Short mmCIF file of C-alpha atoms in Angstrom, two decimals:
data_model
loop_
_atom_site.label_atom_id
_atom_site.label_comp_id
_atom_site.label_asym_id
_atom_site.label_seq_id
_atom_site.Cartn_x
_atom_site.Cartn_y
_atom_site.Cartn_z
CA UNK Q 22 53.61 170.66 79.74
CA UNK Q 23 53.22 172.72 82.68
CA UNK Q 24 55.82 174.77 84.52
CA UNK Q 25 56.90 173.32 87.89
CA UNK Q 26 55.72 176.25 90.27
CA UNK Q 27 57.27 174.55 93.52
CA UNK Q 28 61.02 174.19 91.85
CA UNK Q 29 63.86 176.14 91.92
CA UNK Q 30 66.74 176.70 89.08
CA UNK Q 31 68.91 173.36 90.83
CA UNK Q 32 65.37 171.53 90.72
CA UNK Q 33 64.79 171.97 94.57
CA UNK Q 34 61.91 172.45 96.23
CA UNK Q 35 60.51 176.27 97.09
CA UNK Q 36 58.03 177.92 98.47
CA UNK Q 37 55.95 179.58 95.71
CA UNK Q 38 56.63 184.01 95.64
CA UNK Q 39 52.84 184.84 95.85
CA UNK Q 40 53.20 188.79 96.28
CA UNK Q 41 52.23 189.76 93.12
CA UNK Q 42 48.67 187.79 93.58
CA UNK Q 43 45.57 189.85 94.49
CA UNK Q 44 44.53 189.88 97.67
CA UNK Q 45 40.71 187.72 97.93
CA UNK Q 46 38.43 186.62 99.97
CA UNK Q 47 39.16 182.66 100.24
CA UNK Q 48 37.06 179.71 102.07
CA UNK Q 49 37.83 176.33 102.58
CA UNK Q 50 35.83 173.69 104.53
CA UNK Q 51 37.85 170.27 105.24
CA UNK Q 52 36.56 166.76 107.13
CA UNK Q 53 37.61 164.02 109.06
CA UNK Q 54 36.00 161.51 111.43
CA UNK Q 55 36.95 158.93 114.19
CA UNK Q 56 35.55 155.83 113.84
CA UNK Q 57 34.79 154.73 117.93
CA UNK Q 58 33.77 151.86 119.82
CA UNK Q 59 31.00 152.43 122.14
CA UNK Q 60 32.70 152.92 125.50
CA UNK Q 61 34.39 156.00 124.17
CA UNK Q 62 31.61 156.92 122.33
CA UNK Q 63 29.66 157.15 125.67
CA UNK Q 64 32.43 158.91 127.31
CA UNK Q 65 32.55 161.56 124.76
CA UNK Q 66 28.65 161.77 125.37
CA UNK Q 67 28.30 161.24 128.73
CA UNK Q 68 31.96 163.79 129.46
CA UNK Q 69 33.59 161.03 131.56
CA UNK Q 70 36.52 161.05 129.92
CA UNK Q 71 39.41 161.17 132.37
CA UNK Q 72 41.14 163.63 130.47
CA UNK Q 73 38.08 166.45 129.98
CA UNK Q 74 35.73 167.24 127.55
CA UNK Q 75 36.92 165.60 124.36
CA UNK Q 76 35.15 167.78 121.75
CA UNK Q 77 36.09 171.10 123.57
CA UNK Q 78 40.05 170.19 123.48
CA UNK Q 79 39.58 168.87 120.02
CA UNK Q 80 38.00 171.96 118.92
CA UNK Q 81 40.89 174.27 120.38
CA UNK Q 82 43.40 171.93 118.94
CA UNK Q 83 41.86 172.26 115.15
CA UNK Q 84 41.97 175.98 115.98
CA UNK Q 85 45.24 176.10 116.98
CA UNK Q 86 46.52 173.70 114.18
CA UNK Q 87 44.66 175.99 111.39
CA UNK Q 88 46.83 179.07 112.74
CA UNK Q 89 49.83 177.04 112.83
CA UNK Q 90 50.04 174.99 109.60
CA UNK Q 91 52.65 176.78 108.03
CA UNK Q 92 54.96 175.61 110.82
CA UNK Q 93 54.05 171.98 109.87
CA UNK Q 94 53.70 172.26 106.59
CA UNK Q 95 56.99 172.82 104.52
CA UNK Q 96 55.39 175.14 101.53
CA UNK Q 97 52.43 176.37 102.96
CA UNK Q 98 53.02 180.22 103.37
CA UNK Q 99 52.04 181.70 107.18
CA UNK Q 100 48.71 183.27 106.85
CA UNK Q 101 46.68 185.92 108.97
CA UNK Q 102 43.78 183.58 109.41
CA UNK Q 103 40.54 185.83 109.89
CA UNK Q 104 38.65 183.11 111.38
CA UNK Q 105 38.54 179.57 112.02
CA UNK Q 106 35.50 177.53 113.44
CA UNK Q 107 35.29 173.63 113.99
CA UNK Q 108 32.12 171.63 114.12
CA UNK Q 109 31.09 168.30 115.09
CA UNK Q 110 28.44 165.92 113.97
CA UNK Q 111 27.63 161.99 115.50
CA UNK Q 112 27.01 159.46 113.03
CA UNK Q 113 25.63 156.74 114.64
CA UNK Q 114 24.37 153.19 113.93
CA UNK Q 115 23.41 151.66 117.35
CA UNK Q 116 22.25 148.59 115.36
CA UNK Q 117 25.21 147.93 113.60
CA UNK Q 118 27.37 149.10 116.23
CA UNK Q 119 28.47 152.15 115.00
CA UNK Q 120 29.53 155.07 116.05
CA UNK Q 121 31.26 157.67 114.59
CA UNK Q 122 32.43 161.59 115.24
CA UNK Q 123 32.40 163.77 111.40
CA UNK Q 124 34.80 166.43 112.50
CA UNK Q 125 34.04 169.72 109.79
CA UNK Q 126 36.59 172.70 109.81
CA UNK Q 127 35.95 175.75 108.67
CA UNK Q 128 38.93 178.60 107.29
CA UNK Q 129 38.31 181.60 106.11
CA UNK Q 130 41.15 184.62 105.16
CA UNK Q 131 41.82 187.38 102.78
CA UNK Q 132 45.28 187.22 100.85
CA UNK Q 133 47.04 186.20 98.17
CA UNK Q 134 46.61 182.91 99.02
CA UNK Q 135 44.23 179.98 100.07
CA UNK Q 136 43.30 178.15 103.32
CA UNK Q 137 42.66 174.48 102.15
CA UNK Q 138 45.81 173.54 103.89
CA UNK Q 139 44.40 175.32 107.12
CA UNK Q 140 41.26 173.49 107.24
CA UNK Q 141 42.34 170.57 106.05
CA UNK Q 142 45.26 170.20 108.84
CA UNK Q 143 42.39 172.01 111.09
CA UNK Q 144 40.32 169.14 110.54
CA UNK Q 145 43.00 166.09 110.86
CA UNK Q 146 44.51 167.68 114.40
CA UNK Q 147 41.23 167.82 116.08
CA UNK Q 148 40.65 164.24 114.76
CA UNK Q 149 43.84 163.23 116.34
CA UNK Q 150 43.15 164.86 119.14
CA UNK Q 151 39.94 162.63 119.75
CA UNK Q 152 42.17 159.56 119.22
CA UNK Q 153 44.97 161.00 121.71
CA UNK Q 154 42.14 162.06 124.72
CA UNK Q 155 40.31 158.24 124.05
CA UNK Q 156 43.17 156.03 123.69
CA UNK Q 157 43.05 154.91 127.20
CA UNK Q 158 39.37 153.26 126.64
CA UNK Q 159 39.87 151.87 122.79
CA UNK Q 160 43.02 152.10 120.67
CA UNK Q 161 41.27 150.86 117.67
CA UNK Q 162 39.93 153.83 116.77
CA UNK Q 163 40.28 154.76 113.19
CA UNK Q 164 40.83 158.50 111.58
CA UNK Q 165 39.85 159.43 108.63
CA UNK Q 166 38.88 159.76 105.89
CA UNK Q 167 40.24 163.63 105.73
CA UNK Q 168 39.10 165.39 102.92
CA UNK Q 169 38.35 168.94 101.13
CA UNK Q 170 34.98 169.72 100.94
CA UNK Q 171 35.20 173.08 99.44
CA UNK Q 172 37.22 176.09 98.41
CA UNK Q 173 35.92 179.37 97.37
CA UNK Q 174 38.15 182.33 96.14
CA UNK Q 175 41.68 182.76 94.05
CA UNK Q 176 42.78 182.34 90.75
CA UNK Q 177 41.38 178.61 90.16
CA UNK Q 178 37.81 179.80 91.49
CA UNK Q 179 35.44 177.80 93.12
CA UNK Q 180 35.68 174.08 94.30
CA UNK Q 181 33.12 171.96 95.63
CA UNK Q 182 33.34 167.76 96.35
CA UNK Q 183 30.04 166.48 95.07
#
C-alpha cells in the first residue's frame, strides 16, 4: 500500500513539502474544445462578436489562469511559470454541421514541481472564456473534453496520451 502524500497526522488534507525535490525542467501540454453552432462559429471567424475578438481574450484568459492556478486550486503549489502559450485549432464539419474550437495550452517551468495543473486549468479557462464571450448568440455550447496531453520532466518522467 502506498503512503498518502496529500494527508496530514489527523488525516487532513495538505499541501505536499516539495523543497527537498530537484529543481527540472518540466512541460505539460493540456486540451479542451467548444463545441459551437454556426452563428458563433462565424462570429468568432468573421470578429463580430459584440464583445471583441473571442480567441484574443480567450488566449489572455488561459494565460492568466496558468499563472494563477494555485489560487484556484487548493494543493497546487504557486509556481514561477517561465512561459505559457495557448493555441487554437478549428475542427470543422460543414456537412454535418459541425464546428468546433480545439483549444491547446502549453506550460513550461523549472522547479521542484510540475505544470500539468497550469495547462490543464490554462486550457479549461480559455475554453470558458469562449462560452462566456458567445453566450449571447448560442448557449448550447458544450466544453470539453479537457485533457493532458503530455508531461515531460520530474520524478515520474515522461507522459504522453496516445
Amino acid at each position: 500500500m502506498s503512503e498518502l502524500t496529500h494527508f496530514n497526522e489527523q488525516g487532513r488534507a495538505k499541501m505536499v513539502d516539495v523543497s527537498e525535490k530537484n529543481d527540472s525542467v518540466r512541460t505539460a501540454q493540456a486540451q479542451s474544445a467548444v463545441l459551437l453552432n454556426k452563428a458563433v462559429y462565424d462570429q468568432i471567424k468573421e470578429g463580430t462578436n459584440k464583445k471583441g475578438d473571442v480567441l484574443a481574450v480567450a488566449q489572455v484568459a488561459g494565460i492568466m489562469a496558468a499563472k494563477n492556478t494555485a489560487q484556484i486550486i487548493p494543493m497546487c503549489h504557486p509556481l514561477a511559470l517561465s512561459g505559457v502559450d495557448i493555441g487554437f485549432e478549428w475542427n470543422v464539419d460543414e456537412a454535418e454541421s459541425h464546428y468546433e474550437v480545439l483549444i491547446f495550452a502549453t506550460v513550461k517551468t523549472k522547479g521542484p514541481t510540475g505544470v500539468e495543473m497550469e495547462a490543464l486549468t490554462a486550457a479549461a479557462a480559455a475554453a470558458l472564456t469562449i462560452y462566456d464571450m458567445c453566450k449571447a448568440a448560442g448557449k448550447e455550447m458544450v466544453i470539453g473534453p479537457t485533457l493532458l496531453l503530455q508531461k515531460t520532466g520530474g520524478k515520474s518522467g515522461d507522459y504522453s496520451r496516445s
